[in-house]
Short mmCIF file of C-alpha atoms in Angstrom, two decimals:
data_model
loop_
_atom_site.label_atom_id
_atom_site.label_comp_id
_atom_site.label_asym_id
_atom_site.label_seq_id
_atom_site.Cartn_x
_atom_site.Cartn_y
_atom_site.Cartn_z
CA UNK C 1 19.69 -39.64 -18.41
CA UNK C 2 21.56 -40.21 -15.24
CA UNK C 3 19.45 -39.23 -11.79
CA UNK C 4 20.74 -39.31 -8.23
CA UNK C 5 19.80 -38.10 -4.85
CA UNK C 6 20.90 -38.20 -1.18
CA UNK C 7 18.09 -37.30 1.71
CA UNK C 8 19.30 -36.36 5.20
CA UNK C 9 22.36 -35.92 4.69
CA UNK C 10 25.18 -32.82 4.83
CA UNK C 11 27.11 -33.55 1.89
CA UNK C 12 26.27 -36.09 -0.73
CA UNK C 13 29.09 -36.83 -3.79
CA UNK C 14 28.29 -38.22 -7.64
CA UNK C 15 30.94 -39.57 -9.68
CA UNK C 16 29.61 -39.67 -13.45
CA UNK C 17 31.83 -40.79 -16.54
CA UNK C 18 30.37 -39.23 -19.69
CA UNK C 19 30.10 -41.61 -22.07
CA UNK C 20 30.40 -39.41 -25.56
CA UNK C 21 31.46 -35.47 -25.75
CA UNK C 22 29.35 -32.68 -25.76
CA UNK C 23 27.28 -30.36 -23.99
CA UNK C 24 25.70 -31.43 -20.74
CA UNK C 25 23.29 -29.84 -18.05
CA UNK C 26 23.91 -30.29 -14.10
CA UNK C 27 21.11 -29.54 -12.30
CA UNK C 28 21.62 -29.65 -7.93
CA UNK C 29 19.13 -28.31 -5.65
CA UNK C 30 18.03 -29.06 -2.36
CA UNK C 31 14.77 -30.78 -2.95
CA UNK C 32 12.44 -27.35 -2.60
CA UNK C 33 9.99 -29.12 -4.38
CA UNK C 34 9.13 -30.73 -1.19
CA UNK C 35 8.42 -27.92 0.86
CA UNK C 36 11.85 -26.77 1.91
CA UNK C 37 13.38 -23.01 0.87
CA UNK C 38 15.76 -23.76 -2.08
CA UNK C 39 18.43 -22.08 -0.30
CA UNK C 40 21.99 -23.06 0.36
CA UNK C 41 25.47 -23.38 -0.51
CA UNK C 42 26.58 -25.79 -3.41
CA UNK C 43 29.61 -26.96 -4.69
CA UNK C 44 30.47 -28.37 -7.79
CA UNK C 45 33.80 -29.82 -8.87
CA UNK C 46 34.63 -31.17 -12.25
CA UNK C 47 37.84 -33.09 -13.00
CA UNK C 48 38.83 -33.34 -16.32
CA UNK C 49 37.90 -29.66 -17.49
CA UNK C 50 41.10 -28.08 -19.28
CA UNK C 51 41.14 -24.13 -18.67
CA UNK C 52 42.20 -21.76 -21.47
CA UNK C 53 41.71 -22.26 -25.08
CA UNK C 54 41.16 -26.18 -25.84
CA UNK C 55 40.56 -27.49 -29.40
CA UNK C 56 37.85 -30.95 -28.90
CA UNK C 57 38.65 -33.80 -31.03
CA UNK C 58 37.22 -34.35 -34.50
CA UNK C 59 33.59 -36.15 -34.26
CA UNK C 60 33.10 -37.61 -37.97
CA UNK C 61 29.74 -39.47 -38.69
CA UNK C 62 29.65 -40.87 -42.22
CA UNK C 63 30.89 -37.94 -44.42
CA UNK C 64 30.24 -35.02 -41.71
CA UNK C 65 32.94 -33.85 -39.63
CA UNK C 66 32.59 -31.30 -36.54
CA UNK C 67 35.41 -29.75 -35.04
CA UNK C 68 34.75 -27.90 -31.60
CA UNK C 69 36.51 -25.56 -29.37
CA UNK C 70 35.83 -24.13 -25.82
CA UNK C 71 37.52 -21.79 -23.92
CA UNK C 72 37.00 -18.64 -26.44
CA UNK C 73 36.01 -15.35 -24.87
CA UNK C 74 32.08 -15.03 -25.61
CA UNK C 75 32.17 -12.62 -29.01
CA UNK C 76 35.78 -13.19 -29.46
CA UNK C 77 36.49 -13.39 -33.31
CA UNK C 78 38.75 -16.65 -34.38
CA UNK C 79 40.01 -18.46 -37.81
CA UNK C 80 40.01 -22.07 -37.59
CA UNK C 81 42.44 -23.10 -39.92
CA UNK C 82 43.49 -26.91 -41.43
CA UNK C 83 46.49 -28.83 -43.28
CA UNK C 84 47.21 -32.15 -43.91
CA UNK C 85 51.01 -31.60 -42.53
CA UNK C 86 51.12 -30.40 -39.17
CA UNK C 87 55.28 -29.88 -39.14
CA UNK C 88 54.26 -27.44 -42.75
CA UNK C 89 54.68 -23.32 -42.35
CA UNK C 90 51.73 -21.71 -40.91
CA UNK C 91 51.39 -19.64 -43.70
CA UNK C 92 50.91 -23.36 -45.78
CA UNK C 93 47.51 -24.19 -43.26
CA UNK C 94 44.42 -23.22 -44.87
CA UNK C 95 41.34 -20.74 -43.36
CA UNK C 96 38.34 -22.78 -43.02
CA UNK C 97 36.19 -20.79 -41.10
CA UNK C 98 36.53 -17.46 -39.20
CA UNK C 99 33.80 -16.57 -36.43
CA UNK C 100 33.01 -15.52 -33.08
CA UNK C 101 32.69 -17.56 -30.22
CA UNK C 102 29.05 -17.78 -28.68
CA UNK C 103 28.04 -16.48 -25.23
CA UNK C 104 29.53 -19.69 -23.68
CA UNK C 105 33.08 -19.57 -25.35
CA UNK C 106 32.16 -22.42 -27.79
CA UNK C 107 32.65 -22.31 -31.17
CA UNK C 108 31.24 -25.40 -33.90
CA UNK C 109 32.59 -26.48 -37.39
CA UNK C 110 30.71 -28.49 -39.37
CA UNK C 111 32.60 -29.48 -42.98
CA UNK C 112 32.51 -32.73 -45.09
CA UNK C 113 34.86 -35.61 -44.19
CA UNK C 114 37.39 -36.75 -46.88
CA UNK C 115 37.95 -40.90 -46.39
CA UNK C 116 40.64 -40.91 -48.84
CA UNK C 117 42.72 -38.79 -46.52
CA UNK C 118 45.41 -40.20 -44.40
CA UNK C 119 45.43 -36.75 -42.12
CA UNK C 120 44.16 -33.66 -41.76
CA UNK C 121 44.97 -31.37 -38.71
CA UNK C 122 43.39 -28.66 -37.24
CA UNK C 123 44.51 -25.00 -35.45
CA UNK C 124 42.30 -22.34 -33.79
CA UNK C 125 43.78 -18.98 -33.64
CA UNK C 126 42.03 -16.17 -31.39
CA UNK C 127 41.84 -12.86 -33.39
#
């Protein structure tokens, strides 16, 4: 857990470097806690945030293997589908998993991690 604050001052600027993927929380407020309002205006900018559909790299641990996505419309159905030979006919990639992204846009795979193969590839198709 990373905290920082700035008293007295107009503006105040963090630069944080995750250091692994996944989800992660913001919180900014103006210190109501100690007796002011909790209004005002707040600005957050992100760099580094792709817009649009965006397939996250492969996390394998041991034999486990998630594949995530972002972007999805919330309840938007989707087939995420996998090959070994990425330059191979569409129609050659296999269906793994067809769902609907959450209320977020994010959608999860979890499958098992073959170690005895040199490649496997990944595509996420909206429905």
């Amino acid at each position: 857990m990373d905290e920082t604050s700035s008293a007295g001052v107009a503006s105040a600027q963090l630069a944080w470097v995750t250091t692994s993927a996944g989800q992660f929380t913001v919180l900014v407020g103006d210190g109501s806690y100690g007796g002011h309002t909790g209004t005002g205006l707040y600005r957050i900018v992100a760099e580094g945030i792709q817009t649009g559909l965006t397939l996250c790299r492969p996390v394998i641990t041991g034999s486990a293997l998630t594949v995530g996505a972002v972007g999805g419309t919330p309840a938007g159905r989707y087939v995420l589908h996998t090959s070994t030979n990425v330059t191979g006919p569409f129609n050659h990639w296999r269906p793994v998993v067809t769902n609907q992204f959450d209320s977020f846009g994010l959608m999860d795979y979890q499958g098992e991690f073959d170690k005895l193969e040199a490649q496997r590839f990944f595509r996420i198709v909206p429905q």
